[in-house]
XYZ file of C-alpha atoms in Angstrom:
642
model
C 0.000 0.000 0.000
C 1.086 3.192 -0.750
C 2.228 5.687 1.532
C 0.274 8.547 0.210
C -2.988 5.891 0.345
C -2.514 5.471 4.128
C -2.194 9.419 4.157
C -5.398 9.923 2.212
C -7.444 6.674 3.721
C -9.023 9.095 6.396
C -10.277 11.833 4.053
C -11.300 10.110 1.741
C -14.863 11.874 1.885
C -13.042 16.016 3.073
C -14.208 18.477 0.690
C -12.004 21.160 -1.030
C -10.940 23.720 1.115
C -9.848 27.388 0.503
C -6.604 26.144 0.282
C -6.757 23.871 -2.984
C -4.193 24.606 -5.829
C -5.368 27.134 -8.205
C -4.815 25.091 -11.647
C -4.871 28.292 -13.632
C -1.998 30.474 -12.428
C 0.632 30.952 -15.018
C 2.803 31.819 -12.215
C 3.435 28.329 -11.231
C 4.080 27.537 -14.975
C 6.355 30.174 -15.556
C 8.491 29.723 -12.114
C 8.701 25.715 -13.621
C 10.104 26.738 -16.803
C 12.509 28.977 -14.819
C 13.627 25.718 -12.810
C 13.635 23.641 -15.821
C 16.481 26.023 -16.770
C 17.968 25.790 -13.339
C 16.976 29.200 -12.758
C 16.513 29.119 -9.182
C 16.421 32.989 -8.141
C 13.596 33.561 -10.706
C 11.952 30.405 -10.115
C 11.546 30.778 -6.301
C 10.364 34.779 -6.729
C 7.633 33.775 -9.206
C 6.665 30.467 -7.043
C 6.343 33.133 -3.927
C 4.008 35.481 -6.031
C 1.680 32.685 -7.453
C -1.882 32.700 -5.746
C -0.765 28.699 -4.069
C 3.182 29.689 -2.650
C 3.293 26.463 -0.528
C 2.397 24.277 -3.123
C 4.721 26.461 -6.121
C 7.694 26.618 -3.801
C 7.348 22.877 -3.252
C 7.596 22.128 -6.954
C 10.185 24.032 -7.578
C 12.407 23.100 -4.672
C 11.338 19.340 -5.790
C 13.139 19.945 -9.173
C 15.893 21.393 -7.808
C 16.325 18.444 -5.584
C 15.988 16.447 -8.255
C 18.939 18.105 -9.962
C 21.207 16.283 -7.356
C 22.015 19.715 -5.964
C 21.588 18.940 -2.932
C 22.250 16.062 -0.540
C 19.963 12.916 0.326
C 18.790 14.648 3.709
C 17.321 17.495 1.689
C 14.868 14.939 0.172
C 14.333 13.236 3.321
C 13.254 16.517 4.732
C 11.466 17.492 1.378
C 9.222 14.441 1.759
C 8.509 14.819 5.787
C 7.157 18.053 4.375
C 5.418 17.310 1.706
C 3.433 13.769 2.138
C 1.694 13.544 -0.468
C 3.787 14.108 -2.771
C 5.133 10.658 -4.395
C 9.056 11.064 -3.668
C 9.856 7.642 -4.281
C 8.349 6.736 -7.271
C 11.725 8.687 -8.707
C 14.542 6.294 -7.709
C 15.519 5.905 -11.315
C 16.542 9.549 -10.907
C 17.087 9.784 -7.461
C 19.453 6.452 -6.988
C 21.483 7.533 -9.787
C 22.463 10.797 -8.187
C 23.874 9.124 -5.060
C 26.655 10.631 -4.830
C 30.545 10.290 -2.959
C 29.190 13.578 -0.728
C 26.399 11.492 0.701
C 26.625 10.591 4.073
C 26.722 6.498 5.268
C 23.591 7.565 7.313
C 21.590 9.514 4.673
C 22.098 6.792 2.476
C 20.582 4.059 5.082
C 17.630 6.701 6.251
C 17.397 7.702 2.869
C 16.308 3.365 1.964
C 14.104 3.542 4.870
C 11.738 5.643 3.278
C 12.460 4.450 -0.257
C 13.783 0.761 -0.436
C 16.103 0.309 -2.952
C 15.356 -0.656 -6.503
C 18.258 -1.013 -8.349
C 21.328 -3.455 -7.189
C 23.886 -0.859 -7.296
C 21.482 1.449 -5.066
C 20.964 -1.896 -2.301
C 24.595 -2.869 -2.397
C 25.517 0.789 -1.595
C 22.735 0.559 1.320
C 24.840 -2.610 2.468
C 28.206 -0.870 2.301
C 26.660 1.831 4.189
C 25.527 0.004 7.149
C 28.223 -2.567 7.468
C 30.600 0.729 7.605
C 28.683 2.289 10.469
C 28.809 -0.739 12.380
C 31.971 -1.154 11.771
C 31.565 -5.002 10.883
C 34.144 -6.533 8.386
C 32.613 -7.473 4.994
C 32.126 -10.553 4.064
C 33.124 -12.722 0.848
C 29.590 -12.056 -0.616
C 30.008 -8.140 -0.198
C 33.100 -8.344 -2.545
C 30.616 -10.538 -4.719
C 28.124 -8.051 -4.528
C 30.762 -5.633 -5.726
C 32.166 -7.320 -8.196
C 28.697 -7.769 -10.030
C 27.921 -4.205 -9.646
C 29.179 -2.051 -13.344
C 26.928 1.181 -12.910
C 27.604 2.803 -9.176
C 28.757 6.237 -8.625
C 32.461 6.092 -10.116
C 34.206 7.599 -7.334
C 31.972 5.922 -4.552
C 33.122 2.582 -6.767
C 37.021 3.672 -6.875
C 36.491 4.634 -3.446
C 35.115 1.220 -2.044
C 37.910 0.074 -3.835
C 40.703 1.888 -2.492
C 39.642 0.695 1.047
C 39.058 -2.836 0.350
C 42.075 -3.302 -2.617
C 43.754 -5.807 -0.383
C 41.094 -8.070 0.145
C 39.352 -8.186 -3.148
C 40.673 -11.061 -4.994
C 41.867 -10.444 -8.653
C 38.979 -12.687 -9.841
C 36.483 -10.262 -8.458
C 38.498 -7.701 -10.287
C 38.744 -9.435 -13.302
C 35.163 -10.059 -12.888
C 34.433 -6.630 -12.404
C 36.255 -5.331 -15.466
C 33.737 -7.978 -17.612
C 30.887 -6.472 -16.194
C 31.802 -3.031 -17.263
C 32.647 -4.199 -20.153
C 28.875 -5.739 -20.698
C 27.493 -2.319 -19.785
C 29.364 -0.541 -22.290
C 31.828 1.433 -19.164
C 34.559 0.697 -21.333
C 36.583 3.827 -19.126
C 35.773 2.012 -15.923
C 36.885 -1.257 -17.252
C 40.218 0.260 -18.507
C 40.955 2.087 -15.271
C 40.409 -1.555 -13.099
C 42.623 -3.360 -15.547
C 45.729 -1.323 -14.148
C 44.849 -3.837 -10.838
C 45.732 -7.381 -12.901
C 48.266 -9.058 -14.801
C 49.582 -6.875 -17.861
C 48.780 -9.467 -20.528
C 45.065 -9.499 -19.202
C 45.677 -5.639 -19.063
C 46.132 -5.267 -22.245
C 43.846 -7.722 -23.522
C 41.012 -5.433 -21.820
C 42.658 -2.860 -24.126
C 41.974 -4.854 -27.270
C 38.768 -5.726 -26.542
C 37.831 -2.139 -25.699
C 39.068 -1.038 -29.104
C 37.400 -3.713 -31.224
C 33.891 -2.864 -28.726
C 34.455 0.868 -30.426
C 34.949 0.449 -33.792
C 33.560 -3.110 -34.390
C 36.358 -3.891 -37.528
C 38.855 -6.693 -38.233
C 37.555 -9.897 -36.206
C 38.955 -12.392 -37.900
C 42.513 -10.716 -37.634
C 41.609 -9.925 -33.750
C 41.019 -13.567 -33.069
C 43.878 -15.229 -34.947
C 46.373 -12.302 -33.288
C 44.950 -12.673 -29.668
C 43.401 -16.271 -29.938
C 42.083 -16.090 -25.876
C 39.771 -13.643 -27.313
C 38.036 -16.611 -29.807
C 36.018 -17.895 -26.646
C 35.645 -14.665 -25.014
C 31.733 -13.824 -24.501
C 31.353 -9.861 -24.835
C 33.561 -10.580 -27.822
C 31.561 -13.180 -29.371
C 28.611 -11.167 -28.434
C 29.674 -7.995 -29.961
C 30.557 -9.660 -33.247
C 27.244 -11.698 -33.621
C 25.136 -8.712 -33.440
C 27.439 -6.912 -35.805
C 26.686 -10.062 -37.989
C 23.031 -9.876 -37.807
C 22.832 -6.026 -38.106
C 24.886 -6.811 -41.537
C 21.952 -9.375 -42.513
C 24.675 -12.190 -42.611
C 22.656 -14.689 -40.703
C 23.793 -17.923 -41.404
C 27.173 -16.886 -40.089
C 25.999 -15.133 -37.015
C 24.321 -18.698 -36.161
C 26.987 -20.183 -36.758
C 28.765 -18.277 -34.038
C 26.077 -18.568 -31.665
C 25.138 -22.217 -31.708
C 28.350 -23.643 -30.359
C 28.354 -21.563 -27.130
C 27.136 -23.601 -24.034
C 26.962 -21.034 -21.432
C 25.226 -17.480 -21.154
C 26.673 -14.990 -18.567
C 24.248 -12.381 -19.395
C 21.318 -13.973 -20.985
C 19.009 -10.255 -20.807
C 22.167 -9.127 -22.830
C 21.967 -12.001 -25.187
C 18.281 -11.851 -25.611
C 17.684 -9.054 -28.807
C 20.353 -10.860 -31.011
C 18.799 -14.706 -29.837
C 15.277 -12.889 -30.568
C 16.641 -12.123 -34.284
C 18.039 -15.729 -34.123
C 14.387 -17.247 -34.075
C 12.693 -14.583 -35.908
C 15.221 -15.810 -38.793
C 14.196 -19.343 -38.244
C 10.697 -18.707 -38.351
C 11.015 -16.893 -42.003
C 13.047 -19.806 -43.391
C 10.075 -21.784 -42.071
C 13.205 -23.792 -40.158
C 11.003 -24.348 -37.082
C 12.794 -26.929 -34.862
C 15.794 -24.773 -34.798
C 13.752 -21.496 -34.041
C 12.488 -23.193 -30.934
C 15.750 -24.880 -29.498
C 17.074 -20.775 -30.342
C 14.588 -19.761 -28.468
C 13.544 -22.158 -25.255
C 17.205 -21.995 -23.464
C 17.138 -17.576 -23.600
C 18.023 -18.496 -19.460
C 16.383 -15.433 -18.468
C 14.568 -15.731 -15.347
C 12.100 -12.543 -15.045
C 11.383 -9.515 -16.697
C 10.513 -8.506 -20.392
C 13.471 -10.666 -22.052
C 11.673 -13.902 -19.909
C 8.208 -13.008 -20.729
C 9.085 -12.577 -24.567
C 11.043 -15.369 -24.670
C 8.508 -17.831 -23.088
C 5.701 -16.632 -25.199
C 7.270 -16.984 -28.481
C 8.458 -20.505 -27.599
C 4.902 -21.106 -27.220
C 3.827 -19.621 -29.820
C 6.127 -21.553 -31.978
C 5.395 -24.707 -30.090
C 1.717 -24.235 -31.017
C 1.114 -22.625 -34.076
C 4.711 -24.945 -36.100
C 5.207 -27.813 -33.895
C 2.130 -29.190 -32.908
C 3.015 -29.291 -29.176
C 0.181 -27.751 -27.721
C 1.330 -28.897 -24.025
C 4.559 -27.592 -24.565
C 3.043 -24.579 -25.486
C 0.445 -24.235 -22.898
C 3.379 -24.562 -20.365
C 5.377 -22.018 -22.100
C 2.619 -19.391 -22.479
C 1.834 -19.685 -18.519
C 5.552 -19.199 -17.256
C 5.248 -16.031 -19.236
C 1.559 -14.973 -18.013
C 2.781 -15.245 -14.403
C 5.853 -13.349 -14.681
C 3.958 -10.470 -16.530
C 2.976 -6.903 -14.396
C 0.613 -5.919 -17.412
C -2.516 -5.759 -19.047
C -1.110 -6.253 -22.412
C 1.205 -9.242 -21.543
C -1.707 -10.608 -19.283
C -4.170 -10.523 -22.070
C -1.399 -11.867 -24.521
C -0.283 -14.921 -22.769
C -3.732 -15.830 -21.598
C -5.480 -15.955 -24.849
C -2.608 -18.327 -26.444
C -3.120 -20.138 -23.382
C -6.573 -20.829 -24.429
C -5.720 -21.678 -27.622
C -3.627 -24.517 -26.545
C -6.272 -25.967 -24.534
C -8.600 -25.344 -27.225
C -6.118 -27.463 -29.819
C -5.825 -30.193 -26.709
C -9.627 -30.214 -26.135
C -9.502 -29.318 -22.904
C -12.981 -26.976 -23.290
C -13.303 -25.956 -19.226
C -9.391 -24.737 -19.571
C -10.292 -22.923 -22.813
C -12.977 -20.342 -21.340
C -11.382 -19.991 -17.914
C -8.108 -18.366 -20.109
C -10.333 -16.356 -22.613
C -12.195 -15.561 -19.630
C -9.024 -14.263 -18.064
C -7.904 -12.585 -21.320
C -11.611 -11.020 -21.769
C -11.174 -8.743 -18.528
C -8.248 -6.728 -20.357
C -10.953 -5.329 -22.586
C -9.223 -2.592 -23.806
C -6.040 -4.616 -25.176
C -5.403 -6.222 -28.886
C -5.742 -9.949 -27.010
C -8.387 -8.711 -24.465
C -10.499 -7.444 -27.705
C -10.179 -10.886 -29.865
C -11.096 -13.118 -26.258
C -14.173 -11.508 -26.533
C -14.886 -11.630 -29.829
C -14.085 -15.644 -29.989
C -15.357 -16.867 -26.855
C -18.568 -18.603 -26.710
C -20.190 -16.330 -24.228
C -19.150 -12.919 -26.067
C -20.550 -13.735 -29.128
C -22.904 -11.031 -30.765
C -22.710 -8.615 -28.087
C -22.098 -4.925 -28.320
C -17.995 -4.454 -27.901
C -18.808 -1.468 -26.007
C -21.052 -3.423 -23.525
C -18.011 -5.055 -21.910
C -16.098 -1.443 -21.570
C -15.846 -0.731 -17.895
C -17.136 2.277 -17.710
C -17.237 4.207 -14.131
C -18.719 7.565 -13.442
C -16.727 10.377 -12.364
C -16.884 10.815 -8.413
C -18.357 13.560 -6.670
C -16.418 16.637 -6.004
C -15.903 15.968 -2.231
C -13.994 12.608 -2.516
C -11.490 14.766 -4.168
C -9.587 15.591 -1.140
C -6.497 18.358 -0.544
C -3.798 16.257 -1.015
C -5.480 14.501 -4.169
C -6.103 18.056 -5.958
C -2.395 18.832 -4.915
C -0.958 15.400 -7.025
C -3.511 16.823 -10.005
C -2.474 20.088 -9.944
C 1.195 19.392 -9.763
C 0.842 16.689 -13.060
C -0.675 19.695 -14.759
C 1.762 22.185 -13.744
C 4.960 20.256 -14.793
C 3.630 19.004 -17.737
C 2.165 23.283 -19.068
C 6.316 23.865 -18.044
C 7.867 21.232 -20.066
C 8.864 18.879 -17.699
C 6.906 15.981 -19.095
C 9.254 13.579 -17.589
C 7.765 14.180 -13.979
C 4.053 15.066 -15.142
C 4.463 11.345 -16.210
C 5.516 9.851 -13.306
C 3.215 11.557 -11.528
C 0.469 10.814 -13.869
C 1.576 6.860 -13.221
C 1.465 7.042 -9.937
C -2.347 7.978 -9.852
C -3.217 5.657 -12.312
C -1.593 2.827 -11.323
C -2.413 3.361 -6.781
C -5.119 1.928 -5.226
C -7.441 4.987 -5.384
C -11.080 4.644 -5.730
C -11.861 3.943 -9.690
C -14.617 6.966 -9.626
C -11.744 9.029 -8.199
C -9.710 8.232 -11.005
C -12.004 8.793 -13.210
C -13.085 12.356 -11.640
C -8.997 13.107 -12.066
C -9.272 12.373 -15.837
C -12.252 14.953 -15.844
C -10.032 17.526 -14.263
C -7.265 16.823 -16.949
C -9.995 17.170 -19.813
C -10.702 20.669 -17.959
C -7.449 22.185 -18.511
C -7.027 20.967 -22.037
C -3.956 18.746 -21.091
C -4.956 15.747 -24.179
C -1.502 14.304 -24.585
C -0.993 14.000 -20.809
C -4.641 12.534 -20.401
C -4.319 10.193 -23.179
C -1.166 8.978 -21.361
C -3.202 8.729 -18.203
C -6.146 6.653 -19.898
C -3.091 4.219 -21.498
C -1.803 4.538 -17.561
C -5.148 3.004 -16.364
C -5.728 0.697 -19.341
C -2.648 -1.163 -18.136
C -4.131 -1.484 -14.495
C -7.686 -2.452 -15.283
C -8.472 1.327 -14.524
C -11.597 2.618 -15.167
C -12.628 3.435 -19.264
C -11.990 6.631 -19.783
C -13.867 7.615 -22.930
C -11.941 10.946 -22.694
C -9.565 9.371 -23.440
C -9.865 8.834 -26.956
C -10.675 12.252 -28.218
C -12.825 12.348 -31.642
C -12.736 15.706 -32.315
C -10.196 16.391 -35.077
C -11.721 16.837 -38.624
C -11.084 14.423 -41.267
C -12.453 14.847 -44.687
C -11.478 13.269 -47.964
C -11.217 9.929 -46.152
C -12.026 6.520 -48.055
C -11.182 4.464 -44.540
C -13.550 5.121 -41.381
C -12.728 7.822 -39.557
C -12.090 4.956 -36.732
C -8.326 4.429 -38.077
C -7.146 7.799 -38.969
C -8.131 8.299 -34.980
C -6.194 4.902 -33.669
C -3.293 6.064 -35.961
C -3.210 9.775 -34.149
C -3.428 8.052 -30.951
C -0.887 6.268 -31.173
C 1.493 8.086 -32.807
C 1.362 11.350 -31.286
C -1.189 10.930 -28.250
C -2.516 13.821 -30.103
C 0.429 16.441 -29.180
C 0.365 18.868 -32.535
C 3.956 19.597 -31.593
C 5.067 16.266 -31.322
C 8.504 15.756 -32.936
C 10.317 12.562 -32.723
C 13.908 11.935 -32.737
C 13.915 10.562 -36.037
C 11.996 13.934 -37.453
C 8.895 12.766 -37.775
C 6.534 15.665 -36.852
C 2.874 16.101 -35.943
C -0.077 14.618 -35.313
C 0.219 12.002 -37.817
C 4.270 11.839 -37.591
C 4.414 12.501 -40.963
C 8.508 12.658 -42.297
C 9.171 15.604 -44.846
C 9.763 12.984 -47.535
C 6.173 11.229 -47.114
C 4.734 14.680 -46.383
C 5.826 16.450 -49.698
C 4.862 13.090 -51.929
C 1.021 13.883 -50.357
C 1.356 17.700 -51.081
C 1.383 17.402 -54.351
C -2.070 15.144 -54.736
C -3.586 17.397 -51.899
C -2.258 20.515 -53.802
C -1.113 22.202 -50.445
C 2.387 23.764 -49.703
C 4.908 20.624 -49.126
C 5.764 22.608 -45.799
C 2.527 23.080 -44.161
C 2.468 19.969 -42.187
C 4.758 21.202 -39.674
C 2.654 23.871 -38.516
C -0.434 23.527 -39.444
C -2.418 20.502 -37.745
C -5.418 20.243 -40.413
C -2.378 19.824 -43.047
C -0.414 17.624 -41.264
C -3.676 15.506 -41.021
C -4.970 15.683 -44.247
C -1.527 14.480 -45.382
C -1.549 11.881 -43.098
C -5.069 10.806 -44.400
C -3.963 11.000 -48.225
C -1.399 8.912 -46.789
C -3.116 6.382 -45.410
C -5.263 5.687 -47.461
C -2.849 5.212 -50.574
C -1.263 2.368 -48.149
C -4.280 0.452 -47.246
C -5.417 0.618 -51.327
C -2.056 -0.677 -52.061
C -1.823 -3.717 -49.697
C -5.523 -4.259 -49.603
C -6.003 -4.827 -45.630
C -6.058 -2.729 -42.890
C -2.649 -4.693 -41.057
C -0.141 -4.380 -43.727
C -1.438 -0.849 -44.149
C -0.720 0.455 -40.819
C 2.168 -1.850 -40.521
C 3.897 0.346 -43.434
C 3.009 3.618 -41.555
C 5.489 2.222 -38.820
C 8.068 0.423 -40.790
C 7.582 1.469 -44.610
C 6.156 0.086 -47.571
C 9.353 -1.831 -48.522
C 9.922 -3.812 -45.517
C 6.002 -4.684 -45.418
C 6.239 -6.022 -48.964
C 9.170 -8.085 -47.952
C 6.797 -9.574 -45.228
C 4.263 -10.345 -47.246
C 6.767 -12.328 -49.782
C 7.743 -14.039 -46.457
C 4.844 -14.876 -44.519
C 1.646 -14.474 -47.111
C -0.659 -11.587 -48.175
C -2.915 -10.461 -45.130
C -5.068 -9.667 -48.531
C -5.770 -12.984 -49.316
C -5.956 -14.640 -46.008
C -9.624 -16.060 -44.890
C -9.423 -15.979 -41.472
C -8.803 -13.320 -38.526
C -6.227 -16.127 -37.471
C -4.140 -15.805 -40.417
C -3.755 -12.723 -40.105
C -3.035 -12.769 -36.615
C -0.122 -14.907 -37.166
C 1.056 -12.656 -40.141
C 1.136 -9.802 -37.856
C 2.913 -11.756 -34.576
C 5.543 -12.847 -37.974
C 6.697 -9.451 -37.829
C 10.127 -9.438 -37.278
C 10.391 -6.058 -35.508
C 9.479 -5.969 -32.333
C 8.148 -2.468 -32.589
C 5.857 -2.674 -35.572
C 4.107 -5.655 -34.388
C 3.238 -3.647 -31.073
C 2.349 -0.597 -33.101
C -0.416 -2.661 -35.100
C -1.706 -4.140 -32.458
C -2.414 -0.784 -30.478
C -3.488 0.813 -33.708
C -6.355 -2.071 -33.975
C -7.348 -2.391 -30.487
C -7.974 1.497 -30.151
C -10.043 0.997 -34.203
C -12.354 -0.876 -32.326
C -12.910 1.285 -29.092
C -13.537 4.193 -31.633
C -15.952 2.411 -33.705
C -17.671 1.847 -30.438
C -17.656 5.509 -29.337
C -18.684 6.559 -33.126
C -20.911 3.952 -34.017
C -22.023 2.406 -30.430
C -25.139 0.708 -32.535
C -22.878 -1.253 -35.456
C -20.155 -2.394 -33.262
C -17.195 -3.317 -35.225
C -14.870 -6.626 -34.220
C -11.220 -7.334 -35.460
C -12.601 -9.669 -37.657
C -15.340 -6.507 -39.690
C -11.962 -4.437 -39.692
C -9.635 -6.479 -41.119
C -11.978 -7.324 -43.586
C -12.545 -11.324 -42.539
């Protein structure tokens, strides 16, 4: 339970007071943008003039906490003061600012109120209180150490320097290959001055080929140690598979037994299978794939499901499969990965005949009902058949206005305030938090409400996604419908999912690869459209009806090209030339008879971001077509055109 939960538990039911944030005082904005450019003086004199000081001063003296300014006691203190304000849900920021000038008992007080999340952050916690009570460290603390690649350097050469004679050259050793895994290629260097010189300089050499990636065959017959070296092996595989020379980065990878860092080793054993499965070389795809070693996390969850889904849909090993598809539904946090591994789950009891099994797991994947595998549970299982889509929505009404307490209209107000100033990063933290605590539903709901209020639609379209992911309430807010489309030859339904998901409907949205609007359109794409639209090939940058329009002219050419809705949006991601090498590869979504077909075209799609990317573009096609046509509800199977 969550510490601002406990906080709010007894007023649950206060009413606003006098002293509730003012949401529309640019003051607070402008004193945030002033901090976000670590102007303090300005920030603080603006924060003092705003109509809510307490609560302006507070946000600004959180980001210049934040800044690692000041020491761990000045957040301790920041937090006794402000209690409803979520302080720890920024250890990703906070842990990586621990600095040499933090004190051993800032650091332990500091994990009392936030317990560590990452291992560098709890072995630093251990060093700390072992050194105040002065006990001697044991041979798992120079372990612990060793393991560790991403602490504070100096707090890491410092350690060092106390410990030097007692740390083993293993552990050093050790230590150098784990910096070396994390890409600290100065850190590794700087450690090798505390082993043998050949080793010393063989840290050298491998640190030059990691940079420039050139001349393996020469490195390995010159230095032949390095033949059976992991990171080195690892390195040149991926460069091998990034060069499309497959057969030879398999050849590589096959003969090695053991996996240090099997997370590491996932992406290039992922491209490994995802090979296999387009040479249609299925037996080898799932040995590639079934020893990944992971144990938790995305790389385990991935792994397990795609050894199912080989298992089931290649091998005919529905058992196999089903086992496969659970380790991975367990280990997932998600709504998406729920719905995901549940649904194949029922599949493979619905190809062993095991009929009770089958509805309990598309019962299971049914309550994600706003996710791609949530959606097609529904449409397939027994029960769900005929029924309205928008009929299984879970709707809540918006609260009243007095369960909104103080502290609740404080966490609001702030996510609005940081995200008007530009600091998006915390707004969505914040915005996270909300979503994703125990709050009352209706609350949540009421929050959204408030965000709709002030006109914040990226941030509450992040905030519906947010509550999507934690069987939050449906927030039909949340998928905004009014942007005009005209010229269309699609429903309205996809241009919509495509703006959702591409932009969360930020007109200024530029991504780092220059894509730039609502639609993401790239210049290239943009000016081909100008010409047919007969509009300036510049106008999509600033103008959001052009950059639509484009993006619709756009569109639309793709899905009359490839014929079906998938591909289509599939080359809005990736490009027309990589989706026609899919189709040569795995079959024409076109000509396919069967939602199933084209299921397993899309989950053929060998990058990892694409076949996400379709599946949120379909599953938010059909909550549109429920909001704009809650009478003629349209299923995967209408929109895809099976």
């Amino acid at each position: 339970m969550y510490k601002l939960l406990e906080f709010l538990s007894a007023f649950l039911l206060c009413s606003f007071t006098a002293n509730a944030a003012n949401i529309n005082d640019q003051q607070i904005t402008l004193a945030l943008k002033y901090a976000k450019t670590n102007d303090w003086e300005k920030a603080y004199s603006l924060a003092q003039a705003s109509s809510s000081p307490k609560l302006a001063n507070s946000l600004v003296k959180f980001k210049e906490l934040l800044s690692g300014k000041y020491p761990l006691s000045s957040l301790i203190t920041f937090h006794d003061e402000n209690p409803w304000f979520p302080v720890c849900r920024f250890q990703d920021d906070i842990e990586k600012r621990i600095g040499i000038s933090s004190t051993l008992q800032s650091i332990i007080s500091w994990h009392k109120l936030c317990p560590a999340k990452h291992e560098s952050a709890r072995f630093l916690e251990n060093y700390a209180t072992s050194s105040l009570n002065n006990t001697i460290p044991s041979s798992k603390f120079f372990e612990h150490w060793a393991k560790i690649s991403n602490l504070n350097p100096l707090i890491d050469q410092q350690i060092f320097d106390v410990y030097r004679k007692q740390i083993p050259s293993s552990l050093i050793t050790r230590k150098i290959q784990n910096f070396m895994w994390q890409g600290n290629y100065e850190q590794a260097i700087y450690y090798s001055k505390f082993i043998s010189p050949r080793e010393q300089m063989l840290t050298k050499v491998k640190v030059s080929y990691a940079n420039n990636l050139s001349g393996y065959e020469m490195l390995v017959k010159r230095y032949p140690k390095l033949k059976n070296d992991e990171y080195i092996k690892f390195r040149h595989i991926r460069k091998l598979l990034k060069e499309k020379r497959d057969t030879e980065a398999y050849n590589e990878f096959a003969p090695i037994k053991h996996f240090s860092n099997p997370e590491q080793w996932w992406k290039a054993r992922h491209t490994i299978v995802r090979n296999f499965i387009r040479e249609k070389q299925y037996k080898r795809a799932y040995r590639s794939a079934v020893h990944h070693g992971t144990k938790t996390g995305d790389e385990f969850q991935e792994a397990e499901w795609i050894s199912g889904w080989v298992a089931l849909k290649f091998l005919n090993t529905p058992k196999a499969a089903a086992n496969h598809f659970y380790n991975s539904y367990m280990d997932c946090q998600y709504a998406s990965c729920k719905s995901r591994a549940a649904y194949w789950l029922a599949k493979s009891y619905e190809k062993l005949n095991d009929k009770p099994k089958m509805e309990a797991w598309y019962d299971t994947a049914a309550k994600h009902k706003m996710h791609f595998y949530g959606i097609l549970a529904i449409t397939e299982h027994p029960k769900s058949l005929n029924k309205k889509f928008f009929d299984y929505l879970p709707r809540k009404e918006p609260a009243q206005q007095n369960m909104i307490t103080p502290e609740i209209d404080n966490l609001v107000a702030s996510t609005y305030y940081m995200s008007e100033s530009g600091n998006n990063h915390i707004a969505r933290i914040l915005s996270k938090y909300i979503a994703d605590s125990d709050l009352d539903p209706k609350i949540k709901h009421l929050v959204a409400e408030h965000l709709k209020d002030r006109k914040l639609l990226p941030l509450r379209i992040q905030y519906a996604k947010f509550l999507s992911n934690h069987k939050g309430p449906f927030l039909e807010c949340g998928y905004p419908t009014d942007i005009h489309i005209s010229n269309n030859k699609n429903s309205k339904s996809l241009y919509l999912a495509i703006i959702r998901q591409e932009s969360n409907f930020d007109q200024s949205a530029k991504s780092p690869a220059g894509a730039i609007g609502l639609m993401q359109l790239i210049p290239s794409t943009a000016k081909r459209c100008a010409k047919t639209l007969g509009l300036h090939h510049n106008a999509f940058r600033t103008d959001p009806k052009a950059n639509v329009a484009k993006g619709v002219n756009y569109l639309d050419g793709l899905v009359e090209y490839f014929g079906n809705i998938a591909p289509a949006i599939a080359a809005y991601n990736a490009g027309e030339k990589a989706v026609e090498r899919w189709i040569r590869e795995f079959g024409d979504p076109a000509t396919m008879r069967s939602v199933s077909e084209v299921l397993d075209w899309i989950e053929s799609i060998p990058y990892t971001e694409t076949r996400t990317y379709v599946k949120k573009v379909l599953e938010n096609m059909v909550v549109y077509e429920s909001i704009l046509q809650p009478d003629q509800p349209q299923f995967l199977a209408s929109l895809l055109g099976k």
